[in-house]
Amino acid sequence: MESTVTYDSELNLKATELRLGLPGRDEYEKQTPPIVRSNKRASSDSAEESRLKSNSSVSDAGNGDRETAPAAKAQVVGWPPIRSYRKNNFQPKKTESESVGIYVKVSMDGAPYLRKIDLKVYQGYPELLKALETMFKFTIEREGYNGSEFAPTYEDKDGDWMLVGDVPWDMFISSCKRLRIMKGSEARGLGCSV
Amino acid sequence: MAFSFPEEVLEHIFSFVHSDKDRNAVSLVCKSWYEIERCCRRRIFVGNCYAVSPRIVVRRFPEILSLSLKGKPHFADFDLVPEGWGGYVHPWIEVMAEAYPWLEELRLKRMVVTDETLELISRSFKNFKVLILSSCEGFSTDGLAAIAANCRNLRELDLGESEVDDLSGHWLSHFPESCTSLESLNIAYLGLEVNFSALERLVGRCTNLRTLRLNRAVPLDKLSNLLRQAPQLVDLGTGAYSAELHPEVYSKLAATFTCCKKIKSLSGFWDAVPAYLPALYSICSGLTSLNLSYATIQSPDLIKLVSQCHNLQRLWVLDHIEDIGLHAIAASCKYLQELRVFPSDLYGEEPDVFLTEQGLVSVSEGCPNLHSVLYFCRQMSNAALFTIARNRPNMTRFRLCILEPHAPDYLTLKPLDAGFGAIVEQCKYLRRLSLSGLLTDHVFKYIGTHAKRLEMLSVAFAGDSDLGLHHVLSGCTSLRKLEIRDCPFGDKALLANAAKLETMRSLWMSSCSVSFGACKLLGQKMPRLNVEVIDEGGHPESRPDDSPVEKLYIYRTVAGPRFDMPDFVWTMDEESALRLS
């Protein structure tokens, strides 16, 4: 992801532009506002959902715009009350892995605090990046990482540090051990598949 | 009073008084007893590390040998407390290193411990013996290496469920060959393989080793060799309990267990293979504690094992045990005191495990000493709760988790208020209660009216209005810890019961309806409380005063507001209120 590609109304470089996600997917343009499922939102969203079921009238939690929940059963943060070790290390019998969360630590250069997120909660890279931007209050340029100050990177199963977005989403979530938002200058040296 | 016994006599008498409550009572009798007591107190328990500062502790108690500290709120176990919230132990260790060079024991729970901290501990306390880190984080195996290398008299190293950054399995080799003092080693939740030969040698030379809990990375075929070095073990946590089916491996294991006649407690059993369970049969009758909660074995095999454990007092198991298994336990384990049943399939729509409320009812009938329950299930009825309450008025801890929030009584479709009401009414010694299912304000009325010995209450997705919270705060006279999530409780009850909060250790409320304005008011009015607002959506000042805060953590303190907060936590007090307005 090294070249800086800009939209040029005459040349229509869209067809050859480098962007995140699998080729052929237009979801980047058409995406609905991403569902940010960090600690702050999930519980009030799903609580809202559950409250609707039980007909108890309750004042809105008032957390900005209401976002639509994904089609699959909404995961409520911290429910059921099971400790992380049991949640993360327990392999269910079913082969479909929807039931187990993939919690990874996220650090950002310059920020003293680590966060933890559940990769399972995001549908793809755009959502993940948006969530990271919101969590750490910075912006990533989509067309390439050169323009921005920060680049999201991750450590994979082999211990190598890669740029986020290089591999298909499913491969990424199964190999990502932790995330680090690096300063752009450092990230430029990272190997990538392009 | 001034002409009472000489100091030495009083000190001697006080040395028989052990519990914190009693020692605190002694110190309140008169000034001279306060002075004598504070000098001879040896153990301190601080339930909230921010309730007091290390300097205050050191000033009052000059000669402490054992310190227990707890950091983050309990809901941190379920990822409800954002990372970076706090709970740093380093400042405590720095002060202790100077004040208590002879400190022997440190027990930390839900605290942030760094490698630097561990190194400081290993260098500062010459007679350090016991290190217990429950659900801690922030350190790596490098820190453990420092402990192993420098603590010459280490007796206990227990990593609990702490999150350890696994850099290398070689930390264990840092125990010098001269170290023979280890009595207890718990590394059950470490991810990486440890250096096995170092482990074997360590186990071999520590002849007083009573507790050994291995991690999943230790394979079954190595367990026999290890056990043969330690036939005196009382508490064993196996590693992975699976191997290919080899008769030699099996018979060696079975023979080894017959030599371990002292084992009373068993745990581990990751990836357990049923075929190897019979190797344990020879020690079943001696077991008092069995943790099978990581074993995905089906009920027939579980039943065969557990029904031989006639002396079992504590059982932790997955819902694979099913009702049929619990019926068997009710029949065989007559001394059972504590039962925990964990869910195996968290989000599946159609569970293929047949565990219902009947299993719990059965155990409540068959086990007269049952007093502590943690039960995850998918359905419950008021009728079942009535029966359990009637059967077990000696219940002290009752934690029920019906997986679906707001689930009603599955028979009548009514709320479960009456059922939980029966529990608090009949079980007069109930100290801990966790609620779940469909619940209205009524259940809180029952709790406030009857639960007079209740010390800890956990509430989720329950109640209709502030009245619910008011019943609890005004009625539960022994309440120390209250944690609430996703309930429609707001300002009124909180403000009306502000004084109550000073009698409690802490209150946690998340995804409720407490407004920022109320938090500010509470912080202003109650200087001996820290009212912490946690909000990752930005400073609540940027929103109207009546908008609800994300999370709220209130605790009593003599240390004033803390200064190690991240940028998403604010303490509401007079100063900050003036600054913000």
Coordinates of C-alpha atoms in Angstrom, one line a residue, chain A residues 31-191:
Chain A
Q31 CA -21.3 1.2 3.4
T32 CA -23.8 2.2 6.0
P33 CA -22.5 4.1 9.0
P34 CA -20.3 1.6 10.7
I35 CA -21.5 -0.1 13.8
V36 CA -19.1 0.8 16.5
R37 CA -19.2 -2.0 19.0
S38 CA -16.9 -0.8 21.6
N39 CA -17.6 -0.9 25.3
K40 CA -19.6 2.3 25.1
R41 CA -22.2 1.4 22.6
A42 CA -23.0 -2.3 22.6
S43 CA -24.6 -2.5 26.0
S44 CA -27.0 0.3 25.5
D45 CA -27.8 -0.9 21.9
S46 CA -28.6 -4.4 23.0
A47 CA -30.2 -3.3 26.2
E48 CA -32.5 -1.2 24.0
E49 CA -33.2 -4.3 21.9
S50 CA -34.0 -6.4 24.9
R51 CA -36.1 -3.7 26.5
L52 CA -38.3 -3.6 23.4
K53 CA -38.9 -7.2 23.9
S54 CA -40.1 -6.9 27.5
N55 CA -42.3 -3.8 27.0
S56 CA -40.9 -1.9 29.9
S57 CA -40.7 1.7 29.1
V58 CA -37.3 3.2 29.7
S59 CA -35.7 6.4 28.8
D60 CA -33.3 6.3 25.9
A61 CA -29.7 6.0 26.9
G62 CA -29.2 9.0 24.7
N63 CA -26.0 7.8 23.0
G64 CA -26.0 9.8 19.8
D65 CA -27.5 8.3 16.7
R66 CA -29.0 4.8 17.0
E67 CA -27.2 2.4 14.8
T68 CA -28.7 -0.7 13.3
A69 CA -27.6 -4.0 14.9
P70 CA -26.1 -6.7 12.7
A71 CA -28.3 -9.5 11.5
A72 CA -26.7 -12.1 13.7
K73 CA -27.7 -12.2 17.4
A74 CA -26.5 -9.1 19.1
Q75 CA -23.5 -9.6 21.4
V76 CA -24.0 -7.7 24.6
V77 CA -20.7 -6.7 26.1
G78 CA -20.0 -8.5 29.3
W79 CA -23.0 -10.8 29.0
P80 CA -23.3 -13.6 30.1
P81 CA -20.9 -12.8 32.9
I82 CA -18.0 -15.1 32.1
R83 CA -14.4 -14.3 32.6
S84 CA -12.2 -13.6 29.6
Y85 CA -10.1 -16.7 30.0
R86 CA -13.1 -19.0 29.8
K87 CA -14.6 -17.0 26.9
N88 CA -11.5 -16.8 24.8
N89 CA -9.9 -20.2 25.4
F90 CA -12.9 -22.4 25.2
Q91 CA -13.4 -24.0 21.9
P92 CA -17.0 -24.8 21.3
K93 CA -18.0 -28.0 19.6
K94 CA -19.7 -26.2 16.7
T95 CA -17.3 -25.4 13.8
E96 CA -18.9 -22.0 13.1
S97 CA -17.0 -19.6 15.3
E98 CA -19.6 -17.0 15.9
S99 CA -19.9 -17.8 19.5
V100 CA -16.3 -17.1 20.5
G101 CA -15.0 -13.6 20.6
I102 CA -11.5 -12.7 19.5
Y103 CA -10.2 -10.1 21.9
V104 CA -7.0 -8.4 20.9
K105 CA -5.1 -5.6 22.6
V106 CA -4.8 -2.3 20.7
S107 CA -2.1 0.2 21.5
M108 CA -1.2 3.5 19.9
D109 CA 2.2 5.1 19.8
G110 CA 2.1 8.0 22.2
A111 CA -1.1 7.0 24.0
P112 CA -0.4 5.6 27.5
Y113 CA -3.4 3.3 27.6
L114 CA -4.2 0.0 25.9
R115 CA -7.6 -0.9 24.7
K116 CA -9.1 -4.3 24.0
I117 CA -11.5 -5.0 21.2
D118 CA -13.4 -8.0 19.9
L119 CA -12.6 -8.5 16.2
K120 CA -15.6 -10.7 15.8
V121 CA -17.8 -7.7 16.2
Y122 CA -16.7 -6.1 13.0
Q123 CA -17.8 -7.1 9.5
G124 CA -14.7 -5.9 7.7
Y125 CA -11.8 -3.5 7.6
P126 CA -13.8 -0.2 7.1
E127 CA -15.7 -0.9 10.3
L128 CA -12.6 -1.8 12.2
L129 CA -10.7 1.3 11.1
K130 CA -13.6 3.5 11.9
A131 CA -13.9 2.0 15.4
L132 CA -10.1 2.5 15.9
E133 CA -10.4 6.1 14.8
T134 CA -13.2 6.8 17.2
M135 CA -11.5 5.0 20.1
F136 CA -8.2 6.8 19.7
K137 CA -9.4 10.0 18.2
F138 CA -7.3 10.2 15.0
T139 CA -7.9 9.7 11.3
I140 CA -6.6 7.3 8.8
E141 CA -6.7 8.1 5.1
R142 CA -8.3 5.3 3.2
E143 CA -6.5 5.4 0.0
G144 CA -3.1 4.7 1.5
Y145 CA -1.3 5.4 4.7
N146 CA 1.2 7.9 3.4
G147 CA -1.0 10.9 3.9
S148 CA -1.9 10.3 7.5
E149 CA 0.1 10.4 10.6
F150 CA -0.8 7.0 11.9
A151 CA -1.1 3.6 10.4
P152 CA -2.8 0.6 11.9
T153 CA -0.6 -2.5 12.1
Y154 CA -0.9 -5.9 13.6
E155 CA 1.2 -8.7 14.9
D156 CA 0.3 -12.0 13.3
K157 CA 0.7 -15.6 14.5
D158 CA 4.3 -15.8 13.3
G159 CA 5.2 -12.7 15.2
D160 CA 5.5 -10.5 12.1
W161 CA 4.2 -7.0 12.1
M162 CA 2.0 -6.2 9.1
L163 CA -0.1 -3.4 7.9
V164 CA -3.8 -3.8 8.5
G165 CA -5.6 -4.5 5.3
D166 CA -3.1 -6.5 3.4
V167 CA -4.9 -9.9 3.7
P168 CA -8.5 -10.9 3.3
W169 CA -10.6 -10.1 6.4
D170 CA -11.1 -13.7 7.5
M171 CA -7.5 -14.4 7.3
F172 CA -6.7 -11.3 9.2
I173 CA -9.0 -12.0 12.2
S174 CA -7.7 -15.6 12.5
S175 CA -4.1 -14.6 12.5
C176 CA -4.1 -11.2 14.3
K177 CA -2.6 -11.4 17.8
R178 CA -2.6 -7.7 18.6
L179 CA -2.9 -4.3 17.0
R180 CA -0.7 -1.3 17.2
I181 CA -1.3 2.0 15.7
M182 CA 2.1 3.1 14.6
K183 CA 3.4 6.5 13.5
G184 CA 3.2 6.7 9.7
S185 CA 7.0 7.1 9.4
E186 CA 7.6 3.8 11.1
A187 CA 4.9 1.9 9.3
R188 CA 6.4 2.8 5.9
G189 CA 9.1 0.3 6.5
L190 CA 6.8 -2.6 6.9
G191 CA 6.5 -5.4 4.4

